[in-house]
Amino acid sequence: MELIPAAVEAFAEKYTTPEDTVLYKLNRETHLKVELPHMLSGHVQGQFLRMISQMIRPHRILELGTFTGYAAICLAAGLEKDGMLHTIDINEELETLCTQYFEASGYADRIKMHIGKAAEVLTNLDEVFDLVFIDADKAGYVHYYDLVWEKLRPGGIILADNVLYHGQVLQPESEQGGQAKAMVRFCEKVLADDRAEQVLLTIRDGVLMIRKK
């Protein structure tokens, strides 16, 4: 399902601050060489992540799901001078590509990449986070939310990607795939959590923005 008409997306990109050279090259290389390039955050969402981080000025950021590192670079732009971004991905084959672009971005000393299962790595991270971006396996979102919550400072922000899941969440439950059902369960969990307040943003494939009260 086309959630955002191509003409609207093109208009949004036209009036969004352009990608810098590093992000442009990473975007292009991902589409040329990596399977499932649509998983990349891309121009408009990447700039949104960058601006949210710049507004918060976080000391600690957590990203679940690195892919090729585009979102991590965008998020790192808002870090305080002593800040650190921890990003976790299970796909070790993309580590070299990520590291290459982290170096090129100038944020390599502020980005720590972890290879492994998100839940296991997260359990061993002794940090308090100001900003969290969840973009990993959809079936794990509910569990990641619980794991992250105790590590998120009061007033901290969680951004959860793909909550509209290509529009499948709008279909009758009997027609939804497993990933879409997982997104609905996650959204329902957040809605019922009186410790949080949230807004669902219709950027790209849907971003649920959650604030810890």
CSV table of C-alpha atoms in Angstrom, one decimal:
chain,number,residue,atom,x,y,z
A,1,MET,CA,0.0,0.0,0.0
A,2,GLU,CA,1.3,3.5,-0.9
A,3,LEU,CA,1.0,5.4,2.4
A,4,ILE,CA,2.4,8.6,1.0
A,5,PRO,CA,1.9,9.5,-2.7
A,6,ALA,CA,5.2,9.8,-4.6
A,7,ALA,CA,4.4,13.4,-5.5
A,8,VAL,CA,4.0,14.3,-1.8
A,9,GLU,CA,7.2,12.5,-0.9
A,10,ALA,CA,9.1,14.4,-3.7
A,11,PHE,CA,7.7,17.7,-2.5
A,12,ALA,CA,8.7,16.9,1.1
A,13,GLU,CA,12.2,16.0,0.0
A,14,LYS,CA,12.5,19.2,-2.1
A,15,TYR,CA,11.8,21.3,1.0
A,16,THR,CA,13.9,19.3,3.4
A,17,THR,CA,17.5,20.1,4.1
A,18,PRO,CA,19.6,18.1,1.6
A,19,GLU,CA,21.6,15.1,2.7
A,20,ASP,CA,25.3,15.9,3.2
A,21,THR,CA,27.9,14.1,1.0
A,22,VAL,CA,28.4,11.2,3.4
A,23,LEU,CA,24.7,10.4,3.8
A,24,TYR,CA,24.2,10.8,0.1
A,25,LYS,CA,26.9,8.3,-0.7
A,26,LEU,CA,25.7,5.9,2.0
A,27,ASN,CA,22.2,6.1,0.7
A,28,ARG,CA,23.4,5.4,-2.9
A,29,GLU,CA,25.7,2.5,-1.9
A,30,THR,CA,23.0,0.9,0.2
A,31,HIS,CA,20.6,0.9,-2.7
A,32,LEU,CA,23.3,-0.4,-5.1
A,33,LYS,CA,24.9,-3.1,-3.0
A,34,VAL,CA,22.7,-4.2,0.0
A,35,GLU,CA,19.6,-6.3,0.1
A,36,LEU,CA,16.3,-4.7,1.2
A,37,PRO,CA,17.6,-1.1,0.8
A,38,HIS,CA,14.1,0.2,1.7
A,39,MET,CA,15.1,-0.5,5.3
A,40,LEU,CA,17.3,2.6,5.2
A,41,SER,CA,15.8,5.6,7.0
A,42,GLY,CA,16.4,7.9,4.0
A,43,HIS,CA,16.5,11.6,3.4
A,44,VAL,CA,13.3,13.0,5.1
A,45,GLN,CA,13.2,10.6,8.0
A,46,GLY,CA,16.9,10.9,8.5
A,47,GLN,CA,16.6,14.7,8.8
A,48,PHE,CA,13.8,14.3,11.2
A,49,LEU,CA,15.9,12.0,13.4
A,50,ARG,CA,18.8,14.5,13.2
A,51,MET,CA,16.6,17.5,14.3
A,52,ILE,CA,15.0,15.5,17.2
A,53,SER,CA,18.5,14.7,18.4
A,54,GLN,CA,19.7,18.3,18.0
A,55,MET,CA,16.7,19.5,20.0
A,56,ILE,CA,17.3,17.0,22.9
A,57,ARG,CA,21.1,17.3,22.9
A,58,PRO,CA,21.4,13.8,24.4
A,59,HIS,CA,24.4,12.4,26.3
A,60,ARG,CA,23.3,8.8,25.5
A,61,ILE,CA,21.4,7.4,22.5
A,62,LEU,CA,20.4,3.8,21.9
A,63,GLU,CA,19.6,2.4,18.5
A,64,LEU,CA,18.2,-1.0,18.0
A,65,GLY,CA,18.8,-2.0,14.4
A,66,THR,CA,21.8,-0.4,12.7
A,67,PHE,CA,21.4,-1.7,9.1
A,68,THR,CA,23.9,0.3,7.1
A,69,GLY,CA,24.3,3.1,9.7
A,70,TYR,CA,22.4,5.9,8.1
A,71,ALA,CA,20.1,6.6,11.1
A,72,ALA,CA,23.0,6.3,13.5
A,73,ILE,CA,24.9,9.1,11.7
A,74,CYS,CA,21.8,11.3,11.7
A,75,LEU,CA,21.2,10.7,15.4
A,76,ALA,CA,24.8,11.2,16.4
A,77,ALA,CA,24.7,14.8,15.0
A,78,GLY,CA,22.8,16.0,18.1
A,79,LEU,CA,25.1,14.3,20.7
A,80,GLU,CA,26.7,16.5,23.4
A,81,LYS,CA,30.5,16.6,23.3
A,82,ASP,CA,30.8,13.8,25.8
A,83,GLY,CA,28.0,11.8,24.3
A,84,MET,CA,27.8,8.3,23.0
A,85,LEU,CA,25.5,6.4,20.7
A,86,HIS,CA,25.2,2.6,21.2
A,87,THR,CA,23.8,0.8,18.1
A,88,ILE,CA,23.0,-2.9,18.0
A,89,ASP,CA,22.5,-5.1,15.0
A,90,ILE,CA,22.6,-8.9,14.5
A,91,ASN,CA,24.0,-8.7,11.0
A,92,GLU,CA,27.8,-8.8,11.2
A,93,GLU,CA,28.2,-8.7,7.4
A,94,LEU,CA,27.3,-5.0,7.4
A,95,GLU,CA,29.7,-4.0,10.2
A,96,THR,CA,32.5,-3.0,7.8
A,97,LEU,CA,30.3,-0.8,5.7
A,98,CYS,CA,28.9,0.9,8.9
A,99,THR,CA,32.3,1.4,10.3
A,100,GLN,CA,33.5,3.0,7.0
A,101,TYR,CA,30.7,5.5,7.0
A,102,PHE,CA,30.9,6.2,10.7
A,103,GLU,CA,34.6,7.2,10.1
A,104,ALA,CA,33.7,9.3,7.1
A,105,SER,CA,30.9,11.1,9.1
A,106,GLY,CA,33.3,12.2,11.8
A,107,TYR,CA,31.3,10.5,14.5
A,108,ALA,CA,33.2,7.3,14.8
A,109,ASP,CA,34.5,8.1,18.3
A,110,ARG,CA,30.9,8.7,19.5
A,111,ILE,CA,29.3,5.6,17.9
A,112,LYS,CA,29.7,2.2,19.6
A,113,MET,CA,28.4,-0.7,17.4
A,114,HIS,CA,27.4,-3.9,19.0
A,115,ILE,CA,26.9,-7.1,17.0
A,116,GLY,CA,24.5,-9.6,18.6
A,117,LYS,CA,20.9,-10.1,19.6
A,118,ALA,CA,19.4,-6.8,20.7
A,119,ALA,CA,17.8,-8.1,23.9
A,120,GLU,CA,21.0,-9.8,25.1
A,121,VAL,CA,23.3,-6.8,24.3
A,122,LEU,CA,20.8,-4.4,25.9
A,123,THR,CA,20.6,-6.4,29.1
A,124,ASN,CA,24.4,-5.9,29.5
A,125,LEU,CA,24.4,-2.2,28.8
A,126,ASP,CA,24.7,-0.2,32.0
A,127,GLU,CA,23.6,3.2,30.7
A,128,VAL,CA,20.7,5.7,31.1
A,129,PHE,CA,19.5,6.9,27.8
A,130,ASP,CA,18.0,10.2,26.7
A,131,LEU,CA,16.9,9.0,23.3
A,132,VAL,CA,16.1,5.6,21.9
A,133,PHE,CA,15.4,4.6,18.3
A,134,ILE,CA,13.8,1.2,17.8
A,135,ASP,CA,14.1,-0.2,14.3
A,136,ALA,CA,14.8,-3.9,14.8
A,137,ASP,CA,12.7,-7.1,14.3
A,138,LYS,CA,9.1,-6.1,14.6
A,139,ALA,CA,8.1,-9.1,16.7
A,140,GLY,CA,10.6,-7.9,19.4
A,141,TYR,CA,9.2,-4.4,19.8
A,142,VAL,CA,7.0,-5.2,22.8
A,143,HIS,CA,10.0,-6.9,24.6
A,144,TYR,CA,12.4,-4.1,23.6
A,145,TYR,CA,10.0,-1.5,25.0
A,146,ASP,CA,10.0,-3.2,28.4
A,147,LEU,CA,13.8,-3.6,28.4
A,148,VAL,CA,14.4,0.0,27.4
A,149,TRP,CA,11.9,1.6,29.7
A,150,GLU,CA,14.0,1.1,32.9
A,151,LYS,CA,17.1,2.5,31.1
A,152,LEU,CA,15.3,5.6,29.8
A,153,ARG,CA,15.5,8.8,31.9
A,154,PRO,CA,12.3,10.6,32.9
A,155,GLY,CA,11.4,12.9,30.0
A,156,GLY,CA,13.4,10.7,27.6
A,157,ILE,CA,12.1,9.9,24.1
A,158,ILE,CA,11.6,6.6,22.3
A,159,LEU,CA,11.1,6.7,18.5
A,160,ALA,CA,9.7,3.4,17.1
A,161,ASP,CA,9.9,3.0,13.4
A,162,ASN,CA,7.6,1.1,10.9
A,163,VAL,CA,4.5,1.1,13.1
A,164,LEU,CA,2.3,1.5,10.0
A,165,TYR,CA,4.1,-1.5,8.4
A,166,HIS,CA,3.5,-0.7,4.7
A,167,GLY,CA,-0.2,0.0,5.5
A,168,GLN,CA,-0.9,-3.6,6.6
A,169,VAL,CA,-2.0,-2.4,10.0
A,170,LEU,CA,-5.0,-0.8,8.3
A,171,GLN,CA,-6.3,-4.1,7.0
A,172,PRO,CA,-8.7,-6.4,8.9
A,173,GLU,CA,-6.8,-8.5,11.4
A,174,SER,CA,-7.5,-11.6,9.5
A,175,GLU,CA,-5.6,-10.2,6.5
A,176,GLN,CA,-2.6,-8.8,8.4
A,177,GLY,CA,0.8,-10.5,8.4
A,178,GLY,CA,2.7,-11.4,11.5
A,179,GLN,CA,4.8,-8.2,11.4
A,180,ALA,CA,1.8,-6.0,11.1
A,181,LYS,CA,0.1,-7.7,14.0
A,182,ALA,CA,3.2,-7.2,16.0
A,183,MET,CA,3.1,-3.5,15.3
A,184,VAL,CA,-0.6,-3.3,16.4
A,185,ARG,CA,0.3,-5.1,19.6
A,186,PHE,CA,3.1,-2.7,20.3
A,187,CYS,CA,1.0,0.4,19.6
A,188,GLU,CA,-1.8,-1.0,21.9
A,189,LYS,CA,0.8,-1.7,24.7
A,190,VAL,CA,2.1,1.9,24.5
A,191,LEU,CA,-1.5,3.3,24.4
A,192,ALA,CA,-2.3,1.4,27.6
A,193,ASP,CA,0.8,2.5,29.4
A,194,ASP,CA,-0.1,5.5,31.7
A,195,ARG,CA,3.6,6.1,32.3
A,196,ALA,CA,3.9,7.4,28.7
A,197,GLU,CA,2.5,9.9,26.3
A,198,GLN,CA,2.8,9.4,22.6
A,199,VAL,CA,2.0,10.6,19.1
A,200,LEU,CA,2.0,8.5,15.9
A,201,LEU,CA,3.7,10.4,13.1
A,202,THR,CA,2.9,9.5,9.5
A,203,ILE,CA,6.5,9.9,8.3
A,204,ARG,CA,7.6,7.3,5.8
A,205,ASP,CA,6.4,4.0,7.3
A,206,GLY,CA,5.1,5.5,10.6
A,207,VAL,CA,7.1,6.6,13.6
A,208,LEU,CA,5.6,6.3,17.1
A,209,MET,CA,7.1,9.0,19.3
A,210,ILE,CA,6.9,8.2,23.0
A,211,ARG,CA,7.9,10.4,26.0
A,212,LYS,CA,8.5,8.9,29.4
A,213,LYS,CA,6.5,11.1,31.9
